[in-house]
Short mmCIF file of C-alpha atoms in Angstrom, two decimals:
data_model
loop_
_atom_site.label_atom_id
_atom_site.label_comp_id
_atom_site.label_asym_id
_atom_site.label_seq_id
_atom_site.Cartn_x
_atom_site.Cartn_y
_atom_site.Cartn_z
CA MET A 301 160.72 -9.95 -74.75
CA ALA A 302 158.15 -11.26 -77.13
CA LYS A 303 155.26 -13.20 -75.80
CA LYS A 304 154.63 -16.58 -77.30
CA ARG A 305 151.13 -17.09 -78.35
CA ARG A 306 149.54 -20.12 -76.74
CA ARG A 307 147.14 -21.93 -78.94
CA ASN A 308 143.85 -22.92 -77.44
CA ARG A 309 143.39 -26.62 -78.16
CA LYS A 310 140.07 -27.05 -76.32
CA TRP A 311 138.21 -27.15 -79.62
CA LEU A 312 140.38 -30.08 -80.72
CA LYS A 313 139.56 -32.04 -77.54
CA ARG A 314 135.86 -31.29 -77.92
CA LEU A 315 135.90 -32.42 -81.54
CA LEU A 316 137.68 -35.66 -80.62
CA ILE A 317 135.14 -36.42 -77.84
CA LEU A 318 132.25 -35.67 -80.21
CA LEU A 319 133.66 -38.04 -82.83
CA LEU A 320 134.12 -40.79 -80.21
CA VAL A 321 130.52 -40.40 -79.00
CA ILE A 322 129.19 -40.53 -82.57
CA GLY A 323 131.34 -43.58 -83.33
CA ALA A 324 130.17 -45.39 -80.20
CA GLY A 325 126.55 -44.60 -81.04
CA ALA A 326 126.97 -45.95 -84.57
CA VAL A 327 128.52 -49.18 -83.29
CA CYS A 328 125.71 -49.62 -80.73
CA TYR A 329 123.10 -49.07 -83.44
CA LEU A 330 124.68 -51.60 -85.79
CA VAL A 331 124.97 -54.24 -83.07
CA TRP A 332 121.38 -53.65 -81.92
CA ASP A 333 120.06 -53.75 -85.49
CA ALA A 334 121.90 -57.00 -86.24
CA TYR A 335 120.61 -58.56 -83.02
CA LEU A 336 117.00 -57.71 -83.84
CA LYS A 337 117.31 -59.04 -87.39
CA GLU A 338 118.58 -62.42 -86.13
CA GLU A 339 115.68 -62.90 -83.71
CA SER A 340 112.86 -61.67 -85.89
CA ILE A 341 110.58 -64.29 -87.37
CA PRO A 342 109.24 -63.48 -90.81
CA ALA A 343 105.49 -62.99 -90.81
CA PRO A 344 103.50 -65.14 -93.21
CA ASP A 345 102.23 -63.36 -96.29
CA ASN A 346 98.45 -63.60 -96.19
CA SER A 347 97.80 -61.09 -98.95
CA GLY A 348 96.82 -63.61 -101.61
CA GLY A 349 93.91 -65.98 -101.43
CA THR A 350 95.60 -68.88 -103.22
CA THR A 351 98.08 -71.35 -101.86
CA VAL A 352 100.68 -72.93 -104.09
CA VAL A 353 102.19 -76.21 -103.00
CA GLU A 354 105.51 -77.02 -104.54
CA GLU A 355 107.64 -80.11 -104.31
CA ILE A 356 107.43 -82.07 -101.10
CA GLU A 357 110.37 -84.16 -100.00
CA VAL A 358 109.35 -87.54 -98.66
CA ASP A 359 111.56 -90.02 -96.83
CA GLU A 360 111.83 -93.49 -98.28
CA GLY A 361 109.33 -95.87 -96.81
CA TYR A 362 106.52 -93.30 -96.62
CA GLY A 363 105.64 -93.53 -100.27
CA GLU A 364 105.54 -90.59 -102.61
CA ALA A 365 103.27 -87.60 -102.41
CA GLU A 366 101.52 -86.33 -105.46
CA GLU A 367 101.52 -82.66 -106.31
CA GLY A 368 99.13 -80.77 -104.06
CA GLU A 369 99.22 -83.43 -101.33
CA VAL A 370 100.51 -82.58 -97.90
CA VAL A 371 102.52 -85.23 -96.07
CA VAL A 372 102.18 -85.17 -92.29
CA GLU A 373 104.90 -86.86 -90.27
CA GLU A 374 104.25 -87.65 -86.65
CA LYS A 375 107.10 -86.65 -84.41
CA GLU A 376 108.45 -88.91 -81.74
CA GLU A 377 107.39 -87.89 -78.23
CA ILE A 378 110.20 -86.02 -76.47
CA GLN A 379 111.09 -87.07 -72.96
CA GLN A 380 112.42 -84.16 -70.92
CA TYR A 381 113.76 -86.26 -68.09
CA GLU A 382 114.91 -89.79 -67.61
CA GLY A 383 112.21 -92.19 -66.52
CA GLY A 384 108.48 -92.03 -66.95
CA ASP A 385 105.96 -89.33 -66.19
CA PRO A 386 105.31 -89.41 -62.41
CA ASN A 387 101.74 -88.18 -62.94
CA LYS A 388 100.88 -91.40 -64.82
CA GLY A 389 101.96 -93.69 -61.97
CA SER A 390 99.57 -95.29 -59.51
CA ASP A 391 101.55 -94.22 -56.41
CA LEU A 392 102.35 -90.86 -54.89
CA THR A 393 106.04 -90.17 -54.35
CA GLY A 394 107.97 -87.31 -52.85
CA VAL A 395 110.64 -86.19 -50.44
CA VAL A 396 110.98 -84.43 -47.10
CA SER A 397 112.52 -81.19 -48.35
CA TYR A 398 113.05 -79.55 -44.94
CA ALA A 399 113.08 -80.91 -41.40
CA ALA A 400 114.71 -78.88 -38.62
CA VAL A 401 114.05 -77.49 -35.16
CA LEU A 402 113.80 -73.71 -35.06
CA ASP A 403 112.77 -71.77 -31.92
CA GLY A 404 111.44 -74.90 -30.21
CA ILE A 405 109.32 -75.97 -33.20
CA LEU A 406 110.08 -78.87 -35.53
CA ARG A 407 109.26 -77.65 -39.04
CA ILE A 408 108.69 -80.33 -41.67
CA ARG A 409 108.08 -79.50 -45.32
CA VAL A 410 107.30 -82.05 -48.05
CA ASN A 411 107.38 -81.94 -51.85
CA ILE A 412 105.23 -84.38 -53.80
CA ASP A 413 106.40 -85.39 -57.29
CA GLN A 414 102.91 -85.54 -58.82
CA PHE A 415 100.44 -82.75 -59.59
CA VAL A 416 97.55 -83.23 -57.16
CA THR A 417 94.80 -80.70 -56.48
CA GLU A 418 93.30 -82.31 -53.36
CA GLY A 419 94.49 -84.79 -50.80
CA SER A 420 95.77 -85.29 -47.30
CA CYS A 421 99.11 -85.83 -45.60
CA GLU A 422 99.28 -87.73 -42.31
CA LEU A 423 102.48 -87.28 -40.29
CA SER A 424 103.77 -89.81 -37.76
CA LEU A 425 106.94 -89.27 -35.77
CA VAL A 426 108.29 -92.69 -34.82
CA ARG A 427 110.99 -93.63 -32.30
CA ASP A 428 111.93 -97.25 -31.57
CA GLY A 429 108.97 -98.51 -33.61
CA LYS A 430 106.41 -96.52 -31.59
CA SER A 431 104.50 -93.49 -32.78
CA ILE A 432 105.21 -90.50 -30.52
CA TYR A 433 103.35 -87.78 -32.45
CA ASN A 434 100.62 -87.69 -35.15
CA ALA A 435 99.24 -84.82 -37.22
CA SER A 436 97.57 -84.24 -40.56
CA ALA A 437 97.59 -81.51 -43.20
CA LEU A 438 96.01 -80.87 -46.57
CA MET A 439 97.79 -81.10 -49.92
CA THR A 440 98.11 -77.98 -52.01
CA ASP A 441 98.96 -77.87 -55.68
CA ALA A 442 101.95 -76.05 -57.12
CA VAL A 443 102.81 -75.42 -60.77
CA SER A 444 103.70 -78.99 -61.73
CA THR A 445 103.86 -80.75 -58.37
CA ALA A 446 102.10 -80.65 -55.02
CA THR A 447 103.09 -80.17 -51.40
CA CYS A 448 101.70 -80.70 -47.94
CA GLU A 449 100.72 -77.49 -46.17
CA GLY A 450 103.50 -78.19 -43.69
CA PHE A 451 103.87 -79.50 -40.19
CA ASP A 452 104.94 -77.37 -37.20
CA VAL A 453 105.44 -79.65 -34.20
CA PRO A 454 106.26 -78.20 -30.76
CA VAL A 455 109.24 -80.17 -29.40
CA ALA A 456 108.77 -79.24 -25.73
CA ASN A 457 106.93 -82.52 -25.00
CA LEU A 458 109.21 -84.69 -27.15
CA SER A 459 112.49 -86.17 -25.93
CA THR A 460 115.72 -85.52 -27.78
CA GLY A 461 117.27 -87.98 -30.22
CA LYS A 462 116.71 -89.30 -33.74
CA VAL A 463 113.13 -89.53 -34.90
CA GLN A 464 111.80 -91.24 -38.04
CA ILE A 465 109.41 -89.15 -40.14
CA VAL A 466 106.64 -91.13 -41.86
CA ILE A 467 104.13 -89.24 -44.01
CA ASN A 468 101.21 -91.15 -45.53
CA LEU A 469 99.80 -89.47 -48.66
CA LYS A 470 96.24 -89.92 -49.95
CA ALA A 471 94.80 -88.24 -53.03
CA GLY A 472 91.82 -89.80 -54.76
CA SER A 473 92.75 -93.41 -55.58
CA LYS A 474 96.50 -92.78 -55.22
CA THR A 475 98.46 -93.36 -52.04
CA GLY A 476 102.09 -93.17 -51.05
CA VAL A 477 104.54 -92.97 -48.18
CA ILE A 478 107.39 -90.51 -47.68
CA ASN A 479 110.08 -91.34 -45.13
CA GLY A 480 112.69 -89.13 -43.53
CA GLU A 481 114.71 -88.63 -40.37
CA VAL A 482 115.44 -85.70 -38.04
CA GLU A 483 117.48 -85.10 -34.90
CA LEU A 484 115.54 -83.41 -32.10
#
């Protein structure tokens, strides 16, 4: 009986894999190259010492510019958020960002809306109109706001129930009050 010769097709598989890898590499290169071209900013050409000013378009109402004149338009101030800039106000404002009892300690954290480098925070815990605990802490500045250093109040001597949090803020000539509530 005659033996059939089996053809070795490993070289065909290897060639196909090589072509796929080369094709994938080419596609990656083209995508990467196109991405870099879109984000690149052309550098100004500073090789010559002369500057040529061509036509300048001017909106109606501003008059016309003569050749060689540069027209400067002032842009309208952009407001990032609704409302005014809290740093320009005369009062300090903020919020109690965290108030909870953990391991027998009432932890109170406060964020102040304005950027303040120095100041003080005076905490009063109030129940039924009477102050049951007082403490103070310094203000510390953050990137664009400020915060109180934090209050850690042991609750062993305080009775359970709702307590009003009143924090008086003082920084230079600015003052403010932050109110909150916590269940002990």
